[in-house]
């Protein structure tokens, strides 16, 4: 729940505006179920791997030979499955659990695809954070008077924090971020009640999206808002009782579902007589209010503290690909500073925050969360079957169906939101 309730929630009223009331509520439920199914696909893939493969300690022929012994992995069928998997070399050191699943399912190509998608996702997240800070600052009555300087100042702060040897202290600001979001929506609801009272609940609003482009924009924001699939194994490994991961997912997704209904449809109904959401929800606040100024300053601070938590792992991935070691401090700093500068330059010319978030959800998050998990399940089943005859049981059919739906939805919505993003940029 804590992971879902991030800065992306600021775009949820925009999603409700694009999707319509009924479509938004039903769609939020369906996307939650879709996330649950695909997260279970990843967990099923993980269960296919031998415990010692999961730990990454099958590094020698002796270890691999001993791993095949009956006393270590019971049945003959399990031994045959393990033999199929451990014939492949272990993934490189430092490979994440999700990427390890890709490695055993699709080999080095699968690992490369996941790495590139995660790298692209993190770069676009940094750009989205930069765009958000620009949006918050633009609506403040107090600025430097130069938009370029307004952009540079928070970007420099992000770059300096990202060059720190240990950024773990920034994780403590996550609770501040949640409090800032809660404060923001409290102020927004109060503002809506001051402006319109309860008149919004009597007004006429669209119940469905006007066109496929609006539906795609809605889809991207909601998928971005949930986004638990790539990190489900991290949660699984951090739990004291991993077998309860299913219940934890259900409870978390249900809580997020109801929270998203209130944040999206509730706020949109409240402001319907006086405001339409074409950007993030903070744009509904007046620019001359001291309370609104505090909210924007607080959100800018939270985003600036959160962005380095994305810049650092993104920089580490780039450093690893470039062969930069831990001792090359100057090169590592250079990579992270250049990354922040590049994202700052792109963000200056990028469309609004909601459009960037929508495209990230339709493209990166959809591929990683909805396309790859069922594909890995199908591929692992293919890699470990005893013969060349494919047995299509109910779960296999569901995986194939989920894969087809994920591919079609990703292509269609990504195309639509990219066109909308370009159109918004030209205006």
Short mmCIF file of N, CA, C and O in Angstrom, two decimals, residues 147-278:
data_model
loop_
_atom_site.label_atom_id
_atom_site.label_comp_id
_atom_site.label_asym_id
_atom_site.label_seq_id
_atom_site.Cartn_x
_atom_site.Cartn_y
_atom_site.Cartn_z
N UNK A 147 12.61 30.91 -15.22
CA UNK A 147 12.15 29.53 -15.20
C UNK A 147 13.32 28.55 -15.25
O UNK A 147 13.26 27.48 -14.63
N UNK A 148 14.37 28.88 -15.97
CA UNK A 148 15.53 27.99 -16.06
C UNK A 148 16.20 27.82 -14.70
O UNK A 148 16.59 26.72 -14.33
N UNK A 149 16.33 28.94 -13.95
CA UNK A 149 16.93 28.85 -12.62
C UNK A 149 16.01 28.06 -11.69
O UNK A 149 16.47 27.27 -10.86
N UNK A 150 14.69 28.28 -11.84
CA UNK A 150 13.73 27.53 -11.02
C UNK A 150 13.86 26.03 -11.26
O UNK A 150 13.66 25.23 -10.34
N UNK A 151 14.20 25.65 -12.49
CA UNK A 151 14.37 24.24 -12.82
C UNK A 151 15.70 23.72 -12.29
O UNK A 151 15.81 22.60 -11.77
N UNK A 152 16.74 24.55 -12.42
CA UNK A 152 18.10 24.11 -12.07
C UNK A 152 18.25 23.86 -10.57
O UNK A 152 18.88 22.88 -10.16
N UNK A 153 17.68 24.73 -9.74
CA UNK A 153 17.89 24.64 -8.29
C UNK A 153 17.49 23.28 -7.73
O UNK A 153 18.31 22.60 -7.08
N UNK A 154 16.25 22.80 -7.93
CA UNK A 154 15.92 21.48 -7.38
C UNK A 154 16.71 20.35 -8.04
O UNK A 154 17.00 19.34 -7.39
N UNK A 155 17.06 20.52 -9.32
CA UNK A 155 17.84 19.50 -10.02
C UNK A 155 19.24 19.37 -9.43
O UNK A 155 19.78 18.26 -9.32
N UNK A 156 19.82 20.50 -9.04
CA UNK A 156 21.14 20.48 -8.40
C UNK A 156 21.07 19.78 -7.05
O UNK A 156 21.96 18.99 -6.69
N UNK A 157 20.00 20.04 -6.31
CA UNK A 157 19.82 19.37 -5.02
C UNK A 157 19.72 17.85 -5.20
O UNK A 157 20.34 17.08 -4.48
N UNK A 158 18.94 17.43 -6.20
CA UNK A 158 18.80 16.00 -6.50
C UNK A 158 20.15 15.39 -6.86
O UNK A 158 20.53 14.31 -6.39
N UNK A 159 20.93 16.11 -7.70
CA UNK A 159 22.23 15.60 -8.14
C UNK A 159 23.20 15.48 -6.97
O UNK A 159 23.92 14.47 -6.84
N UNK A 160 23.23 16.48 -6.09
CA UNK A 160 24.13 16.44 -4.94
C UNK A 160 23.78 15.30 -3.99
O UNK A 160 24.66 14.59 -3.50
N UNK A 161 22.49 15.11 -3.74
CA UNK A 161 22.07 14.02 -2.86
C UNK A 161 22.38 12.66 -3.50
O UNK A 161 22.74 11.71 -2.79
N UNK A 162 22.28 12.58 -4.82
CA UNK A 162 22.53 11.32 -5.51
C UNK A 162 23.99 10.93 -5.50
O UNK A 162 24.32 9.75 -5.68
N UNK A 163 24.88 11.89 -5.29
CA UNK A 163 26.32 11.61 -5.26
C UNK A 163 26.80 11.18 -3.88
O UNK A 163 27.98 10.86 -3.70
N UNK A 164 25.88 11.18 -2.91
CA UNK A 164 26.26 10.74 -1.57
C UNK A 164 26.61 9.26 -1.57
O UNK A 164 26.03 8.47 -2.32
N UNK A 165 27.56 8.86 -0.75
CA UNK A 165 27.97 7.46 -0.68
C UNK A 165 26.86 6.57 -0.13
O UNK A 165 26.76 5.40 -0.48
N UNK A 166 26.03 7.11 0.74
CA UNK A 166 24.94 6.34 1.32
C UNK A 166 23.68 7.21 1.35
O UNK A 166 23.62 8.21 2.05
N UNK A 167 22.69 6.81 0.54
CA UNK A 167 21.45 7.59 0.46
C UNK A 167 20.32 6.91 1.24
O UNK A 167 19.16 7.27 1.11
N UNK A 168 20.68 5.93 2.08
CA UNK A 168 19.65 5.21 2.83
C UNK A 168 18.89 6.14 3.77
O UNK A 168 17.72 5.87 4.10
N UNK A 169 19.54 7.22 4.21
CA UNK A 169 18.86 8.14 5.12
C UNK A 169 17.65 8.79 4.47
O UNK A 169 16.71 9.22 5.14
N UNK A 170 17.64 8.84 3.12
CA UNK A 170 16.53 9.46 2.41
C UNK A 170 15.25 8.64 2.51
O UNK A 170 14.15 9.17 2.35
N UNK A 171 15.41 7.33 2.74
CA UNK A 171 14.22 6.48 2.86
C UNK A 171 13.36 6.89 4.05
O UNK A 171 12.16 6.60 4.09
N UNK A 172 13.97 7.56 5.02
CA UNK A 172 13.22 8.02 6.18
C UNK A 172 12.21 9.11 5.81
O UNK A 172 11.27 9.37 6.56
N UNK A 173 12.44 9.74 4.64
CA UNK A 173 11.53 10.80 4.22
C UNK A 173 10.26 10.23 3.59
O UNK A 173 9.36 11.00 3.22
N UNK A 174 10.19 8.90 3.43
CA UNK A 174 9.01 8.32 2.79
C UNK A 174 7.76 8.58 3.62
O UNK A 174 6.68 8.84 3.07
N UNK A 175 7.88 8.53 4.94
CA UNK A 175 6.73 8.81 5.79
C UNK A 175 6.32 10.28 5.66
O UNK A 175 5.13 10.62 5.68
N UNK A 176 7.32 11.16 5.48
CA UNK A 176 7.02 12.58 5.26
C UNK A 176 6.28 12.74 3.94
O UNK A 176 5.36 13.56 3.82
N UNK A 177 6.69 11.95 2.94
CA UNK A 177 6.03 12.00 1.64
C UNK A 177 4.56 11.61 1.73
O UNK A 177 3.69 12.27 1.15
N UNK A 178 4.27 10.54 2.50
CA UNK A 178 2.88 10.12 2.68
C UNK A 178 2.08 11.18 3.43
O UNK A 178 0.92 11.45 3.09
N UNK A 179 2.70 11.78 4.45
CA UNK A 179 2.02 12.84 5.19
C UNK A 179 1.78 14.05 4.29
O UNK A 179 0.73 14.70 4.38
N UNK A 180 2.75 14.36 3.43
CA UNK A 180 2.60 15.49 2.51
C UNK A 180 1.46 15.24 1.53
O UNK A 180 0.66 16.14 1.23
N UNK A 181 1.38 13.99 1.02
CA UNK A 181 0.28 13.65 0.13
C UNK A 181 -1.06 13.75 0.85
O UNK A 181 -2.04 14.28 0.29
N UNK A 182 -1.11 13.24 2.07
CA UNK A 182 -2.35 13.31 2.84
C UNK A 182 -2.76 14.74 3.08
O UNK A 182 -3.93 15.12 2.91
N UNK A 183 -1.77 15.60 3.45
CA UNK A 183 -2.05 17.02 3.66
C UNK A 183 -2.53 17.67 2.38
O UNK A 183 -3.48 18.48 2.39
N UNK A 184 -1.90 17.31 1.26
CA UNK A 184 -2.28 17.89 -0.02
C UNK A 184 -3.74 17.61 -0.34
O UNK A 184 -4.50 18.51 -0.73
N UNK A 185 -4.16 16.36 -0.17
CA UNK A 185 -5.53 16.01 -0.51
C UNK A 185 -6.53 16.55 0.51
O UNK A 185 -7.68 16.86 0.15
N UNK A 186 -6.11 16.71 1.76
CA UNK A 186 -6.99 17.35 2.74
C UNK A 186 -7.24 18.80 2.34
O UNK A 186 -8.38 19.29 2.37
N UNK A 187 -6.17 19.50 1.96
CA UNK A 187 -6.31 20.90 1.53
C UNK A 187 -7.14 20.98 0.24
O UNK A 187 -7.97 21.88 0.08
N UNK A 188 -6.93 20.03 -0.66
CA UNK A 188 -7.67 20.03 -1.93
C UNK A 188 -9.16 19.81 -1.68
O UNK A 188 -10.02 20.48 -2.26
N UNK A 189 -9.49 18.84 -0.81
CA UNK A 189 -10.90 18.59 -0.49
C UNK A 189 -11.52 19.81 0.19
O UNK A 189 -12.65 20.21 -0.13
N UNK A 190 -10.78 20.41 1.09
CA UNK A 190 -11.26 21.63 1.76
C UNK A 190 -11.51 22.74 0.74
O UNK A 190 -12.54 23.42 0.79
N UNK A 191 -10.58 22.90 -0.22
CA UNK A 191 -10.72 23.92 -1.26
C UNK A 191 -11.95 23.64 -2.12
O UNK A 191 -12.70 24.55 -2.48
N UNK A 192 -12.16 22.37 -2.44
CA UNK A 192 -13.33 22.01 -3.24
C UNK A 192 -14.63 22.29 -2.51
O UNK A 192 -15.61 22.77 -3.12
N UNK A 193 -14.66 22.03 -1.21
CA UNK A 193 -15.86 22.31 -0.43
C UNK A 193 -16.11 23.81 -0.32
O UNK A 193 -17.26 24.26 -0.34
N UNK A 194 -15.04 24.60 -0.18
CA UNK A 194 -15.17 26.06 -0.10
C UNK A 194 -15.72 26.62 -1.41
O UNK A 194 -16.60 27.49 -1.43
N UNK A 195 -15.20 26.09 -2.54
CA UNK A 195 -15.62 26.61 -3.84
C UNK A 195 -17.03 26.16 -4.22
O UNK A 195 -17.84 26.96 -4.73
N UNK A 196 -17.34 24.88 -4.01
CA UNK A 196 -18.56 24.32 -4.59
C UNK A 196 -19.51 23.70 -3.57
O UNK A 196 -20.64 23.35 -3.93
N UNK A 197 -19.06 23.53 -2.34
CA UNK A 197 -19.90 22.82 -1.39
C UNK A 197 -20.12 21.39 -1.86
O UNK A 197 -19.18 20.71 -2.26
N UNK A 198 -21.38 20.95 -1.82
CA UNK A 198 -21.72 19.61 -2.29
C UNK A 198 -22.40 19.63 -3.65
O UNK A 198 -23.02 18.64 -4.07
N UNK A 199 -22.27 20.78 -4.35
CA UNK A 199 -22.94 20.92 -5.65
C UNK A 199 -22.41 19.92 -6.67
O UNK A 199 -23.11 19.54 -7.61
N UNK A 200 -21.14 19.52 -6.51
CA UNK A 200 -20.55 18.59 -7.47
C UNK A 200 -21.27 17.26 -7.52
O UNK A 200 -21.30 16.60 -8.57
N UNK A 201 -21.88 16.85 -6.40
CA UNK A 201 -22.58 15.56 -6.36
C UNK A 201 -23.92 15.63 -7.07
O UNK A 201 -24.58 14.62 -7.25
N UNK A 202 -24.33 16.83 -7.48
CA UNK A 202 -25.59 17.00 -8.20
C UNK A 202 -25.36 17.34 -9.67
O UNK A 202 -26.31 17.43 -10.44
N UNK A 203 -24.10 17.52 -10.06
CA UNK A 203 -23.79 17.90 -11.43
C UNK A 203 -23.72 16.66 -12.34
O UNK A 203 -23.58 15.53 -11.88
N UNK A 204 -23.82 16.91 -13.64
CA UNK A 204 -23.78 15.85 -14.64
C UNK A 204 -22.36 15.69 -15.16
O UNK A 204 -21.74 16.66 -15.59
N UNK A 205 -21.85 14.47 -15.13
CA UNK A 205 -20.48 14.19 -15.58
C UNK A 205 -20.47 12.97 -16.49
O UNK A 205 -21.40 12.15 -16.45
N UNK A 206 -19.42 12.89 -17.29
CA UNK A 206 -19.32 11.72 -18.18
C UNK A 206 -19.08 10.45 -17.37
O UNK A 206 -18.36 10.45 -16.37
N UNK A 207 -19.71 9.39 -17.79
CA UNK A 207 -19.58 8.10 -17.11
C UNK A 207 -18.57 7.20 -17.79
O UNK A 207 -18.08 6.24 -17.18
N UNK A 208 -18.25 7.49 -19.05
CA UNK A 208 -17.35 6.65 -19.84
C UNK A 208 -16.36 7.54 -20.57
O UNK A 208 -16.59 8.74 -20.76
N UNK A 209 -15.23 7.02 -21.01
CA UNK A 209 -14.28 7.84 -21.78
C UNK A 209 -14.88 8.28 -23.11
O UNK A 209 -15.66 7.54 -23.72
N UNK A 210 -14.51 9.46 -23.55
CA UNK A 210 -15.06 10.00 -24.79
C UNK A 210 -14.51 9.27 -26.01
O UNK A 210 -15.19 9.14 -27.03
N UNK A 211 -13.27 8.82 -25.92
CA UNK A 211 -12.65 8.14 -27.06
C UNK A 211 -11.55 7.21 -26.54
O UNK A 211 -11.29 7.15 -25.33
N UNK A 212 -10.92 6.52 -27.46
CA UNK A 212 -9.88 5.56 -27.09
C UNK A 212 -8.65 6.25 -26.51
O UNK A 212 -7.96 5.68 -25.65
N UNK A 213 -8.37 7.46 -26.96
CA UNK A 213 -7.23 8.20 -26.42
C UNK A 213 -7.42 8.52 -24.95
O UNK A 213 -6.49 8.36 -24.14
N UNK A 214 -8.62 8.95 -24.58
CA UNK A 214 -8.90 9.24 -23.18
C UNK A 214 -8.82 7.96 -22.33
O UNK A 214 -8.30 7.97 -21.20
N UNK A 215 -9.32 6.85 -22.88
CA UNK A 215 -9.24 5.57 -22.16
C UNK A 215 -7.78 5.16 -21.96
O UNK A 215 -7.42 4.62 -20.91
N UNK A 216 -6.95 5.42 -22.96
CA UNK A 216 -5.52 5.07 -22.86
C UNK A 216 -4.83 5.93 -21.81
O UNK A 216 -3.98 5.44 -21.06
N UNK A 217 -5.18 7.22 -21.77
CA UNK A 217 -4.60 8.11 -20.75
C UNK A 217 -4.98 7.64 -19.36
O UNK A 217 -4.15 7.63 -18.44
N UNK A 218 -6.24 7.24 -19.20
CA UNK A 218 -6.68 6.69 -17.92
C UNK A 218 -5.89 5.44 -17.56
O UNK A 218 -5.42 5.29 -16.44
N UNK A 219 -5.75 4.54 -18.53
CA UNK A 219 -5.07 3.27 -18.30
C UNK A 219 -3.64 3.50 -17.82
O UNK A 219 -3.18 2.87 -16.86
N UNK A 220 -2.92 4.40 -18.47
CA UNK A 220 -1.52 4.64 -18.11
C UNK A 220 -1.35 5.14 -16.70
O UNK A 220 -0.48 4.67 -15.95
N UNK A 221 -2.21 6.07 -16.28
CA UNK A 221 -2.10 6.63 -14.93
C UNK A 221 -2.40 5.57 -13.88
O UNK A 221 -1.70 5.44 -12.87
N UNK A 222 -3.44 4.76 -14.12
CA UNK A 222 -3.84 3.74 -13.14
C UNK A 222 -2.80 2.64 -13.05
O UNK A 222 -2.46 2.18 -11.95
N UNK A 223 -2.27 2.19 -14.18
CA UNK A 223 -1.23 1.16 -14.17
C UNK A 223 0.01 1.67 -13.44
O UNK A 223 0.63 0.95 -12.66
N UNK A 224 0.37 2.92 -13.70
CA UNK A 224 1.49 3.54 -12.98
C UNK A 224 1.21 3.58 -11.49
O UNK A 224 2.10 3.35 -10.66
N UNK A 225 -0.04 3.85 -11.12
CA UNK A 225 -0.39 3.98 -9.71
C UNK A 225 -0.29 2.68 -8.94
O UNK A 225 0.10 2.68 -7.77
N UNK A 226 -0.65 1.57 -9.57
CA UNK A 226 -0.55 0.27 -8.88
C UNK A 226 0.89 -0.23 -8.92
O UNK A 226 1.57 -0.25 -7.91
N UNK A 227 1.34 -0.70 -10.05
CA UNK A 227 2.74 -1.04 -10.30
C UNK A 227 3.46 -1.90 -9.28
O UNK A 227 4.61 -1.62 -8.95
N UNK A 228 2.82 -2.97 -8.76
CA UNK A 228 3.48 -3.78 -7.73
C UNK A 228 4.26 -4.96 -8.31
O UNK A 228 5.12 -5.53 -7.64
N UNK A 229 3.97 -5.32 -9.56
CA UNK A 229 4.48 -6.59 -10.10
C UNK A 229 6.00 -6.69 -10.10
O UNK A 229 6.57 -7.70 -9.64
N UNK A 230 6.75 -5.69 -10.60
CA UNK A 230 8.21 -5.85 -10.65
C UNK A 230 8.87 -5.98 -9.28
O UNK A 230 10.00 -6.45 -9.19
N UNK A 231 8.16 -5.57 -8.22
CA UNK A 231 8.76 -5.54 -6.90
C UNK A 231 8.19 -6.60 -5.96
O UNK A 231 8.52 -6.62 -4.78
N UNK A 232 7.34 -7.48 -6.49
CA UNK A 232 6.67 -8.45 -5.62
C UNK A 232 7.68 -9.40 -4.98
O UNK A 232 7.50 -9.81 -3.83
N UNK A 233 8.75 -9.75 -5.70
CA UNK A 233 9.75 -10.65 -5.12
C UNK A 233 10.54 -9.97 -4.00
O UNK A 233 10.97 -10.63 -3.05
N UNK A 234 10.74 -8.66 -4.11
CA UNK A 234 11.39 -7.93 -3.03
C UNK A 234 10.56 -7.99 -1.76
O UNK A 234 11.09 -8.19 -0.66
N UNK A 235 9.24 -7.83 -1.90
CA UNK A 235 8.35 -7.94 -0.75
C UNK A 235 8.35 -9.36 -0.20
O UNK A 235 8.38 -9.58 1.01
N UNK A 236 8.33 -10.32 -1.12
CA UNK A 236 8.30 -11.73 -0.74
C UNK A 236 9.52 -12.10 0.10
O UNK A 236 9.41 -12.79 1.12
N UNK A 237 10.69 -11.63 -0.33
CA UNK A 237 11.93 -11.97 0.37
C UNK A 237 12.07 -11.23 1.69
O UNK A 237 12.78 -11.70 2.60
N UNK A 238 11.43 -10.08 1.82
CA UNK A 238 11.57 -9.28 3.05
C UNK A 238 10.57 -9.68 4.13
O UNK A 238 10.68 -9.22 5.27
N UNK A 239 9.58 -10.53 3.79
CA UNK A 239 8.56 -10.91 4.75
C UNK A 239 9.07 -11.99 5.70
O UNK A 239 9.81 -12.89 5.30
N UNK A 240 8.65 -11.92 6.96
CA UNK A 240 9.02 -12.94 7.94
C UNK A 240 8.36 -14.27 7.60
O UNK A 240 8.93 -15.34 7.81
N UNK A 241 7.14 -14.20 7.10
CA UNK A 241 6.42 -15.41 6.68
C UNK A 241 6.01 -15.23 5.22
O UNK A 241 4.91 -14.75 4.93
N UNK A 242 6.91 -15.59 4.28
CA UNK A 242 6.64 -15.37 2.86
C UNK A 242 5.37 -16.02 2.34
O UNK A 242 4.80 -15.57 1.35
N UNK A 243 4.90 -17.08 3.01
CA UNK A 243 3.70 -17.77 2.53
C UNK A 243 2.45 -16.88 2.63
O UNK A 243 1.41 -17.18 2.02
N UNK A 244 2.55 -15.78 3.37
CA UNK A 244 1.42 -14.86 3.52
C UNK A 244 1.44 -13.75 2.48
O UNK A 244 0.66 -12.80 2.59
N UNK A 245 2.30 -13.87 1.48
CA UNK A 245 2.42 -12.81 0.47
C UNK A 245 1.10 -12.63 -0.29
O UNK A 245 0.73 -11.52 -0.64
N UNK A 246 0.37 -13.74 -0.53
CA UNK A 246 -0.89 -13.64 -1.25
C UNK A 246 -1.91 -12.83 -0.49
O UNK A 246 -2.58 -11.95 -1.05
N UNK A 247 -2.06 -13.10 0.80
CA UNK A 247 -2.99 -12.34 1.63
C UNK A 247 -2.58 -10.88 1.73
O UNK A 247 -3.43 -9.98 1.67
N UNK A 248 -1.27 -10.65 1.86
CA UNK A 248 -0.77 -9.26 1.95
C UNK A 248 -1.09 -8.50 0.66
O UNK A 248 -1.49 -7.33 0.71
N UNK A 249 -0.93 -9.17 -0.49
CA UNK A 249 -1.26 -8.53 -1.76
C UNK A 249 -2.74 -8.19 -1.84
O UNK A 249 -3.12 -7.08 -2.26
N UNK A 250 -3.58 -9.14 -1.47
CA UNK A 250 -5.02 -8.91 -1.54
C UNK A 250 -5.43 -7.72 -0.67
O UNK A 250 -6.15 -6.82 -1.13
N UNK A 251 -4.96 -7.71 0.57
CA UNK A 251 -5.33 -6.63 1.49
C UNK A 251 -4.80 -5.29 0.98
O UNK A 251 -5.51 -4.28 1.02
N UNK A 252 -3.54 -5.28 0.52
CA UNK A 252 -2.96 -4.04 0.03
C UNK A 252 -3.69 -3.50 -1.18
O UNK A 252 -4.00 -2.30 -1.26
N UNK A 253 -4.00 -4.37 -2.14
CA UNK A 253 -4.69 -3.94 -3.36
C UNK A 253 -6.11 -3.47 -3.07
O UNK A 253 -6.60 -2.51 -3.69
N UNK A 254 -6.79 -4.13 -2.13
CA UNK A 254 -8.14 -3.70 -1.76
C UNK A 254 -8.11 -2.31 -1.13
O UNK A 254 -8.92 -1.43 -1.46
N UNK A 255 -7.16 -2.09 -0.21
CA UNK A 255 -7.04 -0.77 0.42
C UNK A 255 -6.71 0.32 -0.60
O UNK A 255 -7.29 1.41 -0.58
N UNK A 256 -5.78 0.01 -1.50
CA UNK A 256 -5.41 0.97 -2.53
C UNK A 256 -6.58 1.25 -3.46
O UNK A 256 -6.82 2.39 -3.87
N UNK A 257 -7.35 0.21 -3.80
CA UNK A 257 -8.51 0.37 -4.67
C UNK A 257 -9.49 1.39 -4.10
O UNK A 257 -9.92 2.33 -4.79
N UNK A 258 -9.86 1.23 -2.83
CA UNK A 258 -10.81 2.16 -2.22
C UNK A 258 -10.21 3.56 -2.06
O UNK A 258 -10.90 4.57 -2.25
N UNK A 259 -8.93 3.62 -1.73
CA UNK A 259 -8.27 4.93 -1.62
C UNK A 259 -8.26 5.63 -2.96
O UNK A 259 -8.50 6.85 -3.05
N UNK A 260 -8.00 4.89 -4.03
CA UNK A 260 -7.94 5.49 -5.37
C UNK A 260 -9.32 5.96 -5.84
O UNK A 260 -9.42 6.94 -6.59
N UNK A 261 -10.37 5.27 -5.43
CA UNK A 261 -11.72 5.73 -5.79
C UNK A 261 -11.99 7.10 -5.17
O UNK A 261 -12.49 8.01 -5.83
N UNK A 262 -11.62 7.24 -3.90
CA UNK A 262 -11.84 8.52 -3.21
C UNK A 262 -10.99 9.62 -3.83
O UNK A 262 -11.47 10.73 -4.10
N UNK A 263 -9.70 9.29 -4.07
CA UNK A 263 -8.78 10.30 -4.60
C UNK A 263 -9.14 10.71 -6.02
O UNK A 263 -9.04 11.89 -6.37
N UNK A 264 -9.55 9.76 -6.83
CA UNK A 264 -9.82 10.07 -8.24
C UNK A 264 -11.25 10.57 -8.44
O UNK A 264 -11.48 11.76 -8.71
N UNK A 265 -12.22 9.68 -8.28
CA UNK A 265 -13.61 10.05 -8.55
C UNK A 265 -14.15 11.04 -7.52
O UNK A 265 -14.88 11.98 -7.87
N UNK A 266 -13.77 10.85 -6.23
CA UNK A 266 -14.26 11.75 -5.20
C UNK A 266 -13.83 13.19 -5.42
O UNK A 266 -14.65 14.12 -5.38
N UNK A 267 -12.54 13.39 -5.68
CA UNK A 267 -12.02 14.75 -5.91
C UNK A 267 -12.58 15.33 -7.19
O UNK A 267 -12.92 16.51 -7.26
N UNK A 268 -12.70 14.50 -8.20
CA UNK A 268 -13.21 14.98 -9.48
C UNK A 268 -14.67 15.44 -9.35
O UNK A 268 -15.06 16.48 -9.89
N UNK A 269 -15.50 14.68 -8.62
CA UNK A 269 -16.89 15.08 -8.40
C UNK A 269 -16.96 16.38 -7.62
O UNK A 269 -17.75 17.28 -7.94
N UNK A 270 -16.11 16.53 -6.62
CA UNK A 270 -16.12 17.72 -5.77
C UNK A 270 -15.83 18.99 -6.56
O UNK A 270 -16.42 20.04 -6.32
N UNK A 271 -14.91 18.89 -7.54
CA UNK A 271 -14.52 20.07 -8.30
C UNK A 271 -15.26 20.20 -9.64
O UNK A 271 -14.99 21.14 -10.38
N UNK A 272 -16.16 19.29 -9.95
CA UNK A 272 -16.79 19.29 -11.27
C UNK A 272 -17.50 20.59 -11.65
O UNK A 272 -17.46 20.99 -12.83
N UNK A 273 -18.13 21.33 -10.72
CA UNK A 273 -18.78 22.57 -11.15
C UNK A 273 -17.80 23.68 -11.53
O UNK A 273 -18.18 24.61 -12.26
N UNK A 274 -16.56 23.62 -11.04
CA UNK A 274 -15.67 24.77 -11.22
C UNK A 274 -14.33 24.45 -11.88
O UNK A 274 -13.61 25.36 -12.27
N UNK A 275 -13.98 23.17 -12.02
CA UNK A 275 -12.63 22.85 -12.49
C UNK A 275 -12.62 21.51 -13.21
O UNK A 275 -13.28 20.56 -12.80
N UNK A 276 -11.88 21.48 -14.32
CA UNK A 276 -11.64 20.21 -15.02
C UNK A 276 -10.15 19.91 -14.92
O UNK A 276 -9.32 20.80 -15.05
N UNK A 277 -9.83 18.66 -14.71
CA UNK A 277 -8.45 18.26 -14.44
C UNK A 277 -7.74 17.90 -15.75
O UNK A 277 -7.92 16.81 -16.28
N UNK A 278 -6.92 18.84 -16.21
CA UNK A 278 -6.08 18.59 -17.38
C UNK A 278 -4.62 18.41 -16.97
O UNK A 278 -3.75 18.21 -17.81
#
